[in-house]
Structures are given as structure tokens and as C-alpha cells.
Amino acid sequence: MASLTLDKVRKTFGSVEVLKEINLAIEDGEFLVLVGPSGCGKSTLLNLIAGLETSSDGEIRIGDRVINNVHPKDRNIAMVFQSYALYPNMTVRKNITFGLEIRGVASSERDKAVDDVARLLQIENLLDRKPSQLSGGQRQRVAMGRALVRNPDIFLFDEPLSNLDAKLRVDMRTEIKKLHHRLGATIVYVTHDQIEAMTLASRIAVMKGGILQQFDTPQRIYENPNNMFVAGFIGSPSMNFIDARLIEDNGRIAVTFENNGQNVVLPLQNNSPESYRSWIGKDVVFGIRPEALTHKRTGSDQPDSQYVNFDAKVEVIEPTGADTMTVINLGGKEIVARVRPDRATNPGEMMTFSADMNQISLFDPKSELRI
Amino acid sequence: MGASSSTESNLMAGLQRNLSKIVVAPSFAASLFFVYGFILWTAWMAFSKSRMMPVYDWAGLRQYERLWQMERWHVAIENLLIFGGLFIVICLFLGCLLAVLLDQRIRAEGVLRTIFLYPMALSFIVTGTVWKWILNPGLGLEKMMHDLGWASFKFDWLVNSDFAIYTVVIAAVWQASGFVMAMFLAALRGVDQDIIRAAYMDGASLPRIYFGIIIPSIRPVFLSAIVVLAHLAVKSFDLVIALTGGGPGYSSDLPATFMYTMAFQRNQLGISAASAMMMLATVMAIIVPYLYSELRGGKKNG
Ligand SMILES: Nc1ncnc2c1ncn2[C@@H]1O[C@H](COP(=O)(O)OP(=O)(O)O)[C@@H](O)[C@H]1O
Ligand SMILES: [Mg+2]
């Protein structure tokens, strides 16, 4: 009933095209996260859905209803803003009920609605304060309360957590996720933080420069990024890219690149896509995530193992506790490998690494698209 | 040699350290003398028997009694209440309205803002003189309407003793409302745009957004504007002199013009000084609580 569809939506400001043909569709109850670097048009897209901006072209539908020309207040959408946008002259209670009051909801009903929402968000004791007397986290809750109380079809969040400190951000993130489970509401959530996107979303839309790069579930985006931008943007530390060449080696397709005057050859899995064949003899970008690049694993000596070993000199180590990020120089690039702390060595020493060839991506160096 | 050069460098260092104080000292002394010194002197005069020339013998509250017995002083006070009240209210209203309209991100905003703000750059004498021409029945608006064929048009407030004070209001509002607008506009621009968007999504109409949310949240600016306008009203002098000269008769006298007339035309230095002290008290009554609350507010925030 509250599914959301964006059909060839475009937005221009003057002669600048800020959004280029965005196609998105989510089901009722989905949690869509729009993620991308700042300035890529996420807020603009959200404003189009909210009705704060009008689209230059294309169709926006909630359920079967085209809402392009529907006034924001009639779209039954509520929005939580990055700056919270609480009404500074009103108490928390008034802030929450303002929208209901304008819609002509009876005062007894309003009181009940506020109480319900306040209990849900644990802000009962703040109801008579002014926004200026609240902390950032409390303001955030009030802003969410203001959205919740209206019981909208769709919730919009524009970077709601980016003004909070790191600890609170993680807590609120969990809370938003719980809230989503509890309410089953349809949510569109904007962030530039890929961790937020991965943890919250049922589906992620990655954007860059007004163009939708990829729209998929978090796991699929992580494992099969459409292009080098998505691959580098999602995941932390981000994916390593090595300029390499695809060759045929003893009947197996392999990537090869030069390292310290030696050729490193990493044979691909036998179940690699057929499309790789047409790239044999051509330059590719070899992408591998840090966690697929670790210390030497057991069984990695067997000939058809998914793990391929190679030696490299450790440049820098960055212990994080759980893992030690080991920086090595590979193919002229700084590459990060994720090593178990007890297997890490000191900078300057040689070490044997294993690459998990099941978790690799190949990209076209020109178009930067996935092969 | 070492000793003399070290005293010299000490001297230079001392000079360097105190340079700002030394530079400011003359003007500080001058303002101490000419402003605060003369305030004290005026206060003294108000308790003296001075008429044409200052004399220094004590007369107690005699001058204040005489002041409050004068019909003309009562007219001046009444005029101040009419003028000040209307001036402040109309300026706030117009300034606020203009600011809200300009806040709609219209195209010619820069030009309009300058146009509205320009009158503030003029001296009150110029404003008074121009409005004297405009409002003069034989010269300005009325004549223009007659020339255009509207023979029954009548606008003679300038020469009507019941209405002359309102012409002062018109001119003063014309001069100051742009300034008030600028104050409000700055405050409106400081309001988070997301608040407006949030209210819009809540379904509030534009007037409701402004009157229900934005204007209440910039209340401190109202206070500042009222204080600025109130003290402008109390010290209004040149505008009245240029526009009506306090006339017809003394029907548009304000305390400031009253004081001037008493001191320099009627040889009543004592009464004049007493009226000056009354004005000082009025201004203080406005400014001191304001400064107090500002300073205390500053401390609370800091
Ligand atoms: N009202 C506007 N007029 C002109 N350009 C705008 C306007 N709003 C946004 N933009 C431009 O559109 C681009 C996308 O902005 P935005 O959607 O706010 O990005 P994001 O939220 O992803 O950081 C930016 O380059 C910005 O400068
Ligand atoms: Mg944004």
C-alpha cells in the first residue's frame, strides 16, 4: 500500500542537471538507503519525494497514486531533517502535535498520540521542555517523534545521525532499525556513511553525480559492485584496486601484474564467468577486498584451492584489535590486507599472503564497469 | 652605553604596550568631558535658578515644578507618546512585513533591499525638508492631485495643528522602517530553512509558518528594534525642526525641540535643563534594563 516508485525522475536547477533519470522501486515496508558522497543529489531526491521540490521530468508514485502534483501535506509523508528542524519557540509537546493540530485532530486524540510516541521514544520527561534545553540525541528523538506521530505512509530521513557523536550515532542507528521492525513502515533514508547504509538498508541505492550507480540489496552490492565507484565506496577499509592483465595460464584464466620486477600470477576459479574469456590478453583492474587478502590459510597449497598464495613485504601495520590492517605494496599500489593479529608481522618483513579468489572483482579500466 | 640603551628600549617597550591606550586617551577624555561632564552640568543647571545665563545658586526642584506646569511641555509629552507609539508600531509592522516579503527569495532582492535601506543613510534634515515639500498643500501631493484633476483632494496635515505631529510620524517611518527591515531580514535569514520545510510538510500555511513559528523565534530582534526605535523617538529633534519647526504654533513640539526652544529662544535655561534631564531619564529607563538583560544573557550563554 505504501510502495514507492520513481520512474525516470530528473531534476534540473537552471541548466544544471542534478538528477539524471532515476529509476527506483521499493515495496511496502522496505528500508531504502540512498548513499553517496555529498553533493550527489541525495537530498534533492528526497525533497522530490517529500514534495519540497518538483521534479523536472518523470513520475513519482506512492502505491498506484502519482504524487508529482500533490501538495506535501497531502502525500502522507513525514520527514526527519539533519538539523532536526524543531520549532524553537514551541515545547517538545507542541512540536510533536503541531502537524496534528493543523490537520484538525481533536485535542484528546493529540494528547494520546503524543503519549504513545513519547513512550516509544522514551522522551516522556522532556515533553515540556523547549528544543534549546535538549541535547543533540534528545532533539533527534523529538524530531523522530514528530514524524512518527503523524503515522505516515513513508518516512524520509535526511542524514539524521550525522550531527551526533560516534557512540550516540551507533545507538540511534540500532534504535532506528528496531523502530523499523516494530512499525513495518516504509523508509527512505539518506546518508553519506556506507556503514549506516549497510547496517540499516533492505535495499541500497548508491548515487554519484546525480546518477544512480547501483540499486540492490546490501549484500549483493557488497559482493557484486556494478563499477569501481560502488566497489570503492561501499566497505571499509575500501576495496583494493590493482592494475593487472588477464592471461591464460595452463588452461586457467589468471590475473597477472608486476611486483618488484617479478610477475605475480593469480589463477581465477574455474567457475569464473564466461565473459572473462573475451578479456584475455587485455588490461583489467583487479579488485579485492581487504578481508579476502589475509595471512596464509590452511589448504591453500592444494592446486585447485580458492586461496592463492604470494609473498610481499609489509610496509605498515595498523592494529584495530580484532584484525591487523597490513599495508603492502603490490603492483605499485598500496594494498591493505586484513590479517589475524597473531599472524601479523612487523613492517619491513616478508610475509606470505593468501588471496581468496572467490571474492574478487574485475573491472574495465576505461569504463570502470564490472566485467 | 648598555644602561642607557636598555632604558631606551624599556621606554619603547612601554610605549608599544600602551600605544592603544595612548591613542584612545584624547577621545576618551573628550567624551568624558563633553558628554558626561555636560550631563552633570545640565543636571546641576536643572537645580539652579538659571534663566538666560547659567547661574549656580541652588533652587531645588523649582525648575521641574515650572516645567510640569507648562502647557507646552504637556503638548510635547503627549506628542512624544503619539509619535513614539505610532513610530515604533508602524516601523515594526512595516519592517517586519517588508522583511518577510523580501525573504521569499525574489529576484530583485538586492536592489529592493538597498532602496528600502537608503533612507536611513539620509540625515533627518534632508528627510524633513523633502517631506515638507511633499506634504505642503501648495507644492506637493495635494497640488499634484489637483493638477491631475482630483479637485476635492485635501491633505493639509502639515499645516493643521491637530495633525502636524502625524506628518512627523510619516517622515520618520519612511526613514527608519528600512533599517528595521534589515534587522528582521538578517534574523529571518538566520532561521534554519529546514524549519520552514518541516512546517510546510506538517501542512502549515505560509502565514501560519511565519506568525506561528518564525517570528516568535526571532523575538530578541523585536526587543532590539524597539530599543533602537524608542531612543530614536525620544531624541527626535532635527526631523521636527526641518519638517514642521514644531508648528503650527507649538502643536508638533517634541521634548527635544521644547528643550531647544527653552534654552536658546525663551531664555529658560533652567527649565530646558530640567526637560533634558526628563529625557535622559526616559532613555535610561529604556536602555538600562535592555543592556542589563543583554549582558546577563551574554554571561548565561558564554
Ligand atoms: N536549490 C538549488 N539550486 C541550485 N542547485 C542546487 C539546489 N539544491 C541543490 N543544488 C545542487 O544540487 C547538487 C545536489 O545537492 P544535494 O541534493 O543537496 O546533495 P547531497 O544531499 O547528496 O549532498 C549539489 O551540487 C547542489 O549544489
Ligand atoms: Mg544532503
XYZ file of C-alpha atoms and ligand atoms in Angstrom:
701
model
C 0.000 0.000 0.000
C 2.906 2.342 0.628
C 5.229 1.116 -2.045
C 7.270 3.839 -3.680
C 8.176 4.088 -7.338
C 10.382 6.608 -9.069
C 10.079 6.385 -12.811
C 12.653 8.216 -14.949
C 12.815 11.076 -12.483
C 15.002 14.015 -13.475
C 15.736 17.287 -11.759
C 17.464 20.339 -13.129
C 18.291 23.580 -11.358
C 18.513 26.112 -14.149
C 20.810 24.456 -16.640
C 22.423 22.111 -14.130
C 21.121 18.579 -14.200
C 21.293 17.427 -10.617
C 19.440 14.127 -11.041
C 19.639 12.089 -14.239
C 16.895 9.581 -14.882
C 16.491 7.920 -11.539
C 14.520 4.666 -11.556
C 13.783 3.152 -8.174
C 11.035 0.977 -6.799
C 10.571 -0.356 -3.280
C 7.855 -2.440 -1.714
C 5.762 -1.589 1.289
C 7.818 -1.866 4.488
C 11.193 -1.678 2.826
C 14.092 0.335 4.166
C 15.728 2.114 1.242
C 19.014 3.883 1.873
C 20.288 6.475 -0.582
C 24.014 6.679 -0.183
C 26.708 8.618 -1.981
C 29.274 11.362 -1.482
C 27.920 14.769 -0.544
C 26.613 16.840 -3.418
C 25.493 13.794 -5.392
C 21.827 14.741 -5.185
C 20.564 12.560 -2.349
C 18.792 15.374 -0.536
C 17.353 16.632 -3.798
C 15.904 13.201 -4.495
C 14.447 13.049 -1.006
C 12.959 16.512 -1.438
C 11.325 15.378 -4.644
C 9.666 12.514 -2.806
C 8.670 14.864 0.000
C 7.304 17.424 -2.440
C 9.615 20.195 -1.288
C 10.944 20.346 -4.833
C 9.138 19.488 -8.036
C 10.703 17.072 -10.463
C 11.599 18.319 -13.929
C 10.549 15.082 -15.526
C 9.354 11.597 -14.683
C 6.807 10.167 -12.312
C 6.766 9.545 -8.575
C 4.184 7.115 -7.250
C 3.126 6.011 -3.798
C 1.228 2.809 -4.277
C -0.635 3.441 -7.534
C -1.068 7.124 -6.913
C 1.017 9.584 -8.915
C 2.059 12.290 -6.469
C 4.065 14.644 -8.662
C 1.499 17.392 -8.266
C 0.216 16.560 -4.806
C 0.925 19.083 -2.071
C 3.453 17.798 0.506
C 0.903 17.824 3.282
C -1.407 15.576 1.275
C 1.235 12.973 0.451
C 1.103 11.488 3.937
C 4.867 11.569 4.185
C 6.889 12.634 7.216
C 10.474 13.780 7.152
C 13.268 13.929 9.723
C 15.861 16.566 8.942
C 19.585 16.554 9.545
C 19.388 19.736 11.613
C 16.315 18.291 13.364
C 14.404 21.458 12.376
C 12.476 21.605 15.624
C 10.298 24.664 16.113
C 12.399 26.662 18.558
C 9.530 28.591 20.112
C 7.461 25.540 20.990
C 7.774 22.922 23.672
C 8.525 19.367 22.700
C 4.855 18.505 23.110
C 3.808 21.354 20.810
C 6.481 20.379 18.323
C 5.080 16.895 18.108
C 1.429 17.912 17.933
C 1.811 20.876 15.576
C 1.120 18.829 12.471
C -1.873 17.114 14.064
C -3.258 20.435 15.206
C -3.088 21.814 11.698
C -4.838 18.720 10.413
C -7.621 19.386 12.869
C -7.127 16.326 15.079
C -9.096 16.637 18.323
C -7.054 17.608 21.353
C -7.821 14.457 23.343
C -6.616 12.356 20.439
C -3.498 14.509 20.114
C -2.662 14.018 23.781
C -2.970 10.298 23.436
C -0.826 10.264 20.295
C 1.904 12.299 21.991
C 1.898 9.999 24.983
C 2.216 6.925 22.791
C 5.064 8.360 20.783
C 6.827 9.740 23.837
C 6.704 6.338 25.480
C 8.012 4.643 22.356
C 10.941 7.048 22.104
C 11.451 7.442 25.837
C 11.040 11.197 25.848
C 8.142 11.400 28.314
C 10.115 13.532 30.731
C 11.107 16.037 28.037
C 7.653 16.969 26.804
C 7.509 20.363 28.478
C 10.989 21.497 27.545
C 11.989 23.786 24.710
C 14.318 22.419 21.999
C 17.124 24.690 23.239
C 17.102 22.758 26.520
C 17.737 19.405 24.852
C 20.906 17.575 23.905
C 21.567 16.521 20.319
C 20.374 12.984 20.884
C 17.218 14.168 22.590
C 16.461 16.570 19.755
C 16.904 13.700 17.355
C 14.307 11.700 19.238
C 11.877 14.588 19.258
C 12.353 15.037 15.525
C 11.552 11.364 15.053
C 8.577 11.703 17.360
C 7.237 14.496 15.232
C 7.400 12.218 12.216
C 6.045 9.146 13.992
C 3.023 10.847 15.481
C 1.593 11.504 12.065
C 1.596 7.825 11.212
C 2.682 8.444 7.635
C 2.838 6.056 4.704
C 6.500 6.793 4.179
C 9.220 8.144 6.444
C 12.011 10.205 4.960
C 15.269 10.686 6.854
C 17.910 13.122 5.621
C 21.238 12.286 7.269
C 19.530 12.146 10.639
C 22.539 10.943 12.584
C 25.352 12.990 11.129
C 25.196 15.646 13.851
C 25.594 13.136 16.669
C 28.806 11.895 18.207
C 30.077 8.474 17.193
C 28.774 6.468 20.140
C 25.310 8.007 20.046
C 25.197 7.521 16.304
C 25.624 3.786 16.663
C 22.982 3.629 19.395
C 20.481 5.642 17.397
C 21.184 3.538 14.351
C 20.189 0.424 16.221
C 17.153 2.193 17.549
C 16.010 3.273 14.108
C 16.395 -0.273 12.922
C 14.329 -1.574 15.827
C 11.712 1.047 15.125
C 11.545 -0.064 11.537
C 10.994 -3.682 12.541
C 8.361 -2.669 15.015
C 6.386 -0.349 12.773
C 6.955 -2.096 9.481
C 6.990 1.332 7.893
C 8.385 2.204 4.502
C 11.509 4.297 4.988
C 13.748 6.246 2.656
C 16.940 7.176 4.420
C 19.736 9.398 3.137
C 23.292 9.114 4.358
C 26.824 9.530 3.119
C 28.019 6.891 5.549
C 28.287 3.496 3.892
C 28.274 1.658 7.220
C 24.919 3.208 8.059
C 23.710 2.184 4.635
C 24.882 -1.416 5.011
C 23.514 -1.875 8.515
C 20.107 -0.299 8.002
C 19.031 -0.938 4.461
C 16.900 -3.632 2.987
C 17.952 -2.076 -0.288
C 20.651 0.435 -1.089
C 20.738 2.957 -3.901
C 24.283 4.161 -4.489
C 24.455 7.534 -6.218
C 27.202 9.642 -7.692
C 26.945 12.898 -9.585
C 23.173 12.628 -9.918
C 23.366 9.184 -11.485
C 22.089 6.040 -9.826
C 25.094 3.700 -9.808
C 23.529 0.609 -8.363
C 20.289 -0.352 -6.672
C 20.298 -3.660 -4.859
C 20.376 -5.420 -1.512
C 23.339 -4.550 0.729
C 24.926 -7.964 0.351
C 24.717 -8.021 -3.418
C 26.081 -4.501 -3.659
C 28.947 -5.545 -1.444
C 29.728 -8.717 -3.341
C 28.935 -7.638 -6.884
C 29.554 -3.937 -7.196
C 28.482 -2.619 -10.595
C 31.529 -0.442 -11.041
C 34.701 0.753 -9.402
C 32.966 3.665 -7.696
C 30.478 1.439 -5.881
C 33.234 -1.056 -5.102
C 35.397 1.640 -3.548
C 32.584 3.458 -1.783
C 30.972 0.509 -0.016
C 33.114 -1.313 2.504
C 35.717 -0.109 4.961
C 38.643 -0.256 4.502
C 37.691 0.042 0.872
C 38.384 -2.435 -1.894
C 41.934 -2.653 -3.234
C 42.410 -1.979 -6.924
C 45.425 -3.295 -8.807
C 46.169 -2.609 -12.469
C 46.551 -6.071 -13.958
C 46.203 -8.116 -17.106
C 44.108 -11.184 -17.815
C 46.028 -14.164 -19.237
C 45.526 -17.833 -19.864
C 47.856 -19.913 -17.761
C 47.838 -23.711 -18.124
C 44.259 -23.603 -19.347
C 43.123 -21.454 -16.428
C 42.332 -17.778 -16.610
C 44.563 -15.770 -14.311
C 45.291 -12.185 -13.414
C 48.856 -11.092 -13.562
C 50.685 -7.960 -12.563
C 54.232 -6.951 -11.941
C 55.521 -6.632 -8.425
C 59.117 -5.661 -7.648
C 60.245 -6.826 -11.078
C 58.526 -10.201 -10.714
C 55.316 -11.344 -12.317
C 52.650 -12.339 -9.832
C 50.133 -14.744 -11.329
C 46.856 -15.356 -9.515
C 44.740 -18.024 -11.222
C 40.999 -17.427 -11.125
C 38.455 -20.001 -10.032
C 37.252 -22.445 -12.634
C 33.693 -21.290 -12.147
C 34.539 -17.752 -13.236
C 32.073 -16.140 -15.632
C 32.462 -16.958 -19.324
C 32.629 -13.241 -20.089
C 36.160 -13.175 -18.675
C 37.386 -15.136 -21.720
C 36.955 -12.196 -24.059
C 39.252 -10.143 -21.809
C 42.214 -12.477 -22.072
C 45.263 -10.508 -23.123
C 43.701 -7.204 -22.113
C 44.282 -4.822 -19.226
C 41.834 -5.042 -16.360
C 41.529 -3.631 -12.879
C 41.741 -6.363 -10.306
C 39.638 -5.563 -7.238
C 39.936 -7.459 -3.991
C 38.601 -6.553 -0.581
C 40.987 -6.442 2.386
C 39.269 -9.354 4.111
C 39.849 -11.522 1.026
C 43.552 -10.835 1.392
C 44.911 -12.423 4.537
C 47.733 -14.384 6.083
C 48.457 -17.812 4.605
C 45.456 -20.098 5.064
C 45.331 -23.835 5.601
C 44.706 -25.817 2.475
C 45.984 -23.003 0.333
C 48.692 -25.245 -1.141
C 46.262 -27.553 -2.931
C 46.271 -26.882 -6.672
C 42.565 -26.061 -7.129
C 42.127 -24.245 -3.843
C 40.252 -20.950 -3.826
C 43.218 -19.439 -1.984
C 46.285 -18.340 -3.904
C 49.494 -17.518 -2.092
C 52.045 -14.828 -2.808
C 54.828 -13.106 -0.887
C 55.056 -9.402 -0.214
C 56.915 -7.032 2.049
C 54.923 -5.473 4.886
C 55.080 -1.667 4.794
C 52.867 -0.538 7.672
C 50.656 -2.293 10.166
C 47.533 -0.778 11.714
C 46.173 -2.940 14.518
C 42.455 -2.480 15.154
C 42.235 -5.123 17.849
C 40.121 -7.650 16.020
C 42.294 -7.554 12.922
C 45.572 -6.022 11.947
C 45.388 -3.983 8.763
C 48.607 -4.744 6.943
C 49.657 -2.402 4.192
C 51.744 -3.924 1.429
C 52.986 -2.627 -1.867
C 51.546 -4.606 -4.728
C 51.729 -3.729 -8.395
C 52.873 -0.233 -7.484
C 49.829 0.397 -5.284
C 49.343 0.455 -1.547
C 47.178 -2.516 -0.726
C 45.500 -3.299 2.560
C 45.251 -6.865 3.799
C 43.271 -7.948 6.833
C 45.399 -10.245 8.954
C 44.676 -12.024 12.215
C 46.688 -10.230 14.919
C 48.625 -13.354 15.943
C 49.722 -13.839 12.312
C 50.794 -10.260 11.710
C 54.473 -9.460 11.284
C 56.489 -6.307 11.676
C 56.959 -3.679 8.994
C 59.879 -4.439 6.696
C 59.499 -8.219 6.923
C 58.371 -10.512 4.139
C 55.135 -12.369 4.647
C 53.044 -14.899 2.736
C 49.519 -13.768 1.953
C 46.511 -15.670 0.682
C 44.086 -14.144 -1.773
C 40.563 -15.578 -1.705
C 39.853 -15.849 -5.419
C 36.157 -16.429 -4.743
C 35.833 -12.846 -3.643
C 37.331 -10.868 -6.447
C 36.029 -8.349 -8.924
C 37.366 -7.413 -12.333
C 36.722 -4.035 -13.894
C 37.175 -2.481 -17.288
C 39.913 0.145 -16.745
C 38.296 2.536 -19.250
C 34.613 2.437 -18.394
C 35.307 1.341 -14.785
C 32.381 -1.060 -15.143
C 32.369 -4.564 -13.759
C 33.357 -7.231 -16.283
C 76.200 52.514 26.928
C 74.422 49.313 27.931
C 72.469 51.088 30.664
C 71.213 53.972 28.502
C 70.153 51.741 25.611
C 68.293 49.452 27.984
C 66.306 52.334 29.497
C 65.548 53.499 25.991
C 64.342 50.088 24.934
C 62.305 49.869 28.141
C 60.693 53.136 27.211
C 59.957 51.891 23.701
C 58.546 48.646 25.013
C 56.344 50.569 27.448
C 55.200 52.790 24.619
C 54.450 49.762 22.460
C 52.498 48.136 25.207
C 50.404 51.172 25.932
C 50.112 52.507 22.416
C 46.457 51.677 22.063
C 45.661 53.316 25.377
C 47.642 56.409 24.447
C 45.871 56.728 21.113
C 42.440 56.326 22.638
C 43.130 58.612 25.592
C 42.323 62.008 23.966
C 38.985 60.954 22.593
C 38.216 59.181 25.826
C 38.998 62.349 27.761
C 36.987 64.421 25.327
C 33.932 62.222 25.576
C 34.294 62.059 29.332
C 34.268 65.839 29.431
C 31.847 66.779 26.684
C 29.308 64.011 27.176
C 29.367 63.005 30.802
C 30.741 66.337 32.021
C 27.930 68.216 30.365
C 25.351 65.734 31.549
C 26.447 66.541 35.072
C 26.497 70.234 34.288
C 22.963 70.017 32.867
C 21.810 68.122 35.922
C 23.233 70.925 38.049
C 21.565 73.574 35.885
C 18.203 71.899 36.375
C 18.556 72.549 40.116
C 19.642 76.177 39.638
C 17.834 79.450 39.146
C 19.302 79.895 35.660
C 17.281 81.832 33.158
C 19.120 83.459 30.276
C 22.602 82.844 31.650
C 23.794 79.938 33.745
C 23.882 80.758 37.422
C 24.861 78.335 40.095
C 22.637 79.064 43.052
C 20.531 76.196 44.295
C 16.817 76.270 43.582
C 15.832 72.724 44.459
C 13.054 71.249 42.327
C 11.719 74.647 41.331
C 12.608 74.268 37.638
C 10.923 70.837 37.464
C 7.777 72.302 39.018
C 7.708 75.099 36.498
C 8.336 72.619 33.693
C 5.395 70.425 34.629
C 3.151 73.468 34.893
C 3.773 74.489 31.315
C 1.020 73.664 28.831
C 3.652 73.458 26.123
C 5.592 70.727 27.921
C 2.421 68.693 28.214
C 1.834 69.083 24.489
C 5.403 67.953 23.852
C 4.991 64.910 26.105
C 1.670 63.999 24.533
C 3.217 64.379 21.090
C 6.090 62.153 22.113
C 3.649 59.465 23.193
C 1.699 59.727 19.924
C 4.797 59.989 17.794
C 6.833 57.381 19.637
C 3.978 54.913 19.855
C 2.959 55.177 16.220
C 6.545 55.375 15.003
C 7.580 52.212 16.804
C 4.469 50.217 15.993
C 4.338 51.188 12.316
C 8.076 50.723 11.821
C 7.954 47.273 13.409
C 4.966 46.301 11.343
C 6.292 47.631 8.045
C 9.826 46.457 8.698
C 8.613 43.004 9.550
C 6.281 42.849 6.569
C 8.960 44.022 4.139
C 11.448 41.569 5.597
C 9.028 38.665 5.262
C 8.255 39.640 1.672
C 11.922 40.034 0.800
C 12.646 36.708 2.472
C 10.740 34.944 -0.314
C 13.959 34.911 -2.362
C 12.590 37.200 -5.020
C 14.750 38.151 -7.937
C 15.351 41.869 -7.361
C 16.047 41.399 -3.686
C 19.430 43.137 -3.675
C 18.069 46.233 -5.374
C 14.964 46.398 -3.215
C 16.927 45.939 -0.032
C 19.155 48.845 -0.958
C 16.192 51.011 -1.869
C 14.487 50.328 1.433
C 17.651 50.863 3.394
C 18.708 54.085 1.679
C 16.500 56.485 3.639
C 18.466 55.529 6.751
C 21.576 56.935 5.098
C 19.992 60.373 4.785
C 20.190 62.936 7.510
C 16.913 63.697 9.248
C 17.222 67.278 7.994
C 17.066 66.075 4.400
C 14.158 63.760 5.133
C 12.322 66.564 6.910
C 12.868 69.038 4.117
C 11.806 66.631 1.387
C 8.682 65.599 3.222
C 7.926 69.267 3.896
C 7.803 69.789 0.151
C 5.789 66.655 -0.488
C 3.232 67.390 2.199
C 2.992 71.116 1.568
C -0.545 71.598 0.249
C 0.518 74.293 -2.210
C 3.531 72.419 -3.535
C 3.380 68.677 -3.198
C 0.912 65.856 -3.118
C -2.238 67.923 -2.830
C -1.267 70.184 -5.695
C -0.342 67.215 -7.830
C -3.739 65.636 -7.267
C -5.428 68.928 -8.112
C -3.371 69.224 -11.275
C -4.378 65.704 -12.188
C -7.991 66.775 -11.917
C -8.919 65.485 -8.470
C -10.096 68.857 -7.229
C -11.633 67.705 -3.974
C -8.418 66.041 -2.745
C -7.314 67.538 0.531
C -4.211 66.673 2.518
C -3.227 69.534 4.770
C -1.891 67.716 7.839
C 1.332 69.661 7.692
C -0.423 72.940 8.428
C -3.171 71.523 10.608
C -2.281 71.811 14.286
C -4.285 68.699 15.173
C -2.459 66.569 12.623
C 1.004 68.078 12.214
C 2.560 65.513 14.545
C 1.348 62.725 12.263
C 3.364 64.134 9.375
C 6.420 63.702 11.586
C 5.371 60.083 12.062
C 5.112 59.601 8.294
C 8.564 61.022 7.614
C 10.198 59.168 10.484
C 8.611 55.875 9.482
C 9.785 56.406 5.932
C 13.293 56.885 7.192
C 13.568 54.121 9.766
C 11.417 51.234 8.568
C 14.038 50.118 6.045
C 16.517 49.802 8.848
C 14.090 47.724 10.873
C 13.530 45.624 7.786
C 17.260 44.982 7.522
C 17.382 43.863 11.148
C 14.470 41.490 10.638
C 15.756 40.204 7.345
C 19.080 39.308 8.919
C 17.247 37.460 11.662
C 14.952 35.672 9.215
C 17.944 34.573 7.192
C 19.400 33.121 10.344
C 16.395 30.834 10.722
C 17.127 27.285 9.595
C 15.388 26.716 6.250
C 14.645 23.166 7.309
C 12.319 24.507 9.990
C 10.243 26.121 7.272
C 10.309 22.926 5.252
C 9.305 20.866 8.252
C 6.372 23.160 8.974
C 5.406 23.076 5.333
C 5.314 19.293 5.424
C 3.313 19.461 8.621
C 0.754 21.266 6.497
C 1.150 24.801 7.841
C 0.308 27.684 5.511
C 2.936 30.343 4.869
C 1.326 32.961 7.160
C 0.996 30.318 9.844
C 4.656 29.384 9.435
C 5.735 32.999 9.826
C 3.403 34.050 12.587
C 3.343 30.743 14.424
C 6.978 29.762 14.251
C 9.474 32.102 12.667
C 8.528 35.460 14.080
C 8.111 34.119 17.622
C 11.525 32.523 17.355
C 13.207 35.815 16.451
C 11.681 37.645 19.408
C 15.015 39.047 20.632
C 15.235 41.074 17.427
C 11.929 42.739 18.259
C 13.368 43.849 21.547
C 16.482 45.263 19.890
C 14.403 47.026 17.259
C 12.084 48.531 19.863
C 15.012 49.842 21.876
C 16.636 51.397 18.812
C 13.358 52.944 17.654
C 12.403 54.162 21.118
C 15.611 56.034 21.632
C 15.350 57.465 18.103
C 11.872 58.688 19.017
C 12.901 60.285 22.299
C 15.832 62.146 20.816
C 13.986 63.197 17.628
C 14.829 66.806 17.012
C 16.160 67.649 13.583
C 13.282 65.951 11.785
C 10.716 68.090 13.568
C 12.774 71.242 13.088
C 13.112 70.618 9.350
C 9.573 69.391 8.759
C 7.260 71.465 10.916
C 9.557 73.596 13.041
C 7.404 72.414 15.943
C 4.423 74.199 14.472
C 1.832 75.230 13.660
C 2.305 77.153 16.911
C 3.846 74.558 19.190
C 1.418 71.832 18.179
C 4.103 69.427 16.947
C 6.684 70.130 19.610
C 8.601 67.180 20.965
C 10.601 67.256 24.193
C 13.822 67.804 22.270
C 12.502 70.794 20.328
C 10.899 72.058 23.533
C 14.258 71.935 25.244
C 15.942 73.747 22.390
C 13.321 76.464 22.317
C 13.534 76.989 26.061
C 17.314 77.176 26.100
C 18.017 79.310 23.086
C 14.850 81.294 22.351
C 12.960 81.701 25.601
C 15.859 82.272 27.973
C 14.708 79.482 30.282
C 17.923 77.588 30.752
C 16.747 76.002 33.976
C 13.515 74.646 32.525
C 15.383 73.493 29.476
C 17.876 71.633 31.639
C 15.041 70.077 33.624
C 13.375 68.878 30.414
C 16.706 67.481 29.233
C 17.009 65.514 32.453
C 13.490 64.162 31.961
C 14.509 62.910 28.515
C 17.692 61.399 29.866
C 15.662 59.576 32.484
C 13.308 58.266 29.803
C 16.124 56.968 27.629
C 17.826 55.415 30.625
C 14.576 53.738 31.590
C 14.583 52.070 28.166
C 18.259 51.350 27.696
C 19.408 50.237 31.131
C 17.087 47.241 31.530
C 17.909 46.283 27.965
C 21.662 46.444 28.474
C 21.261 44.637 31.770
C 19.350 41.785 30.189
C 21.756 41.671 27.232
C 24.813 41.495 29.474
C 23.258 38.932 31.736
C 22.080 36.954 28.711
C 25.615 37.112 27.312
C 27.013 35.722 30.512
C 24.479 32.922 30.569
C 25.339 31.904 27.014
C 29.084 32.307 27.468
N 18.136 24.964 -4.876
C 19.223 24.621 -5.591
N 19.626 25.372 -6.628
C 20.707 25.035 -7.354
N 21.468 23.955 -7.119
C 21.125 23.159 -6.105
C 19.990 23.452 -5.268
N 19.893 22.480 -4.336
C 20.921 21.636 -4.572
N 21.660 22.040 -5.619
C 22.836 21.351 -6.158
O 22.469 20.030 -6.404
C 23.508 19.146 -6.061
C 22.989 18.088 -5.151
O 22.666 18.639 -3.914
P 22.122 17.770 -2.726
O 20.947 17.017 -3.177
O 21.911 18.671 -1.556
O 23.330 16.794 -2.430
P 23.547 15.782 -1.233
O 22.359 15.825 -0.337
O 23.750 14.467 -1.893
O 24.778 16.221 -0.527
C 24.609 19.986 -5.471
O 25.602 20.148 -6.446
C 23.954 21.282 -5.155
O 24.865 22.337 -5.323
Mg 22.235 16.446 1.683
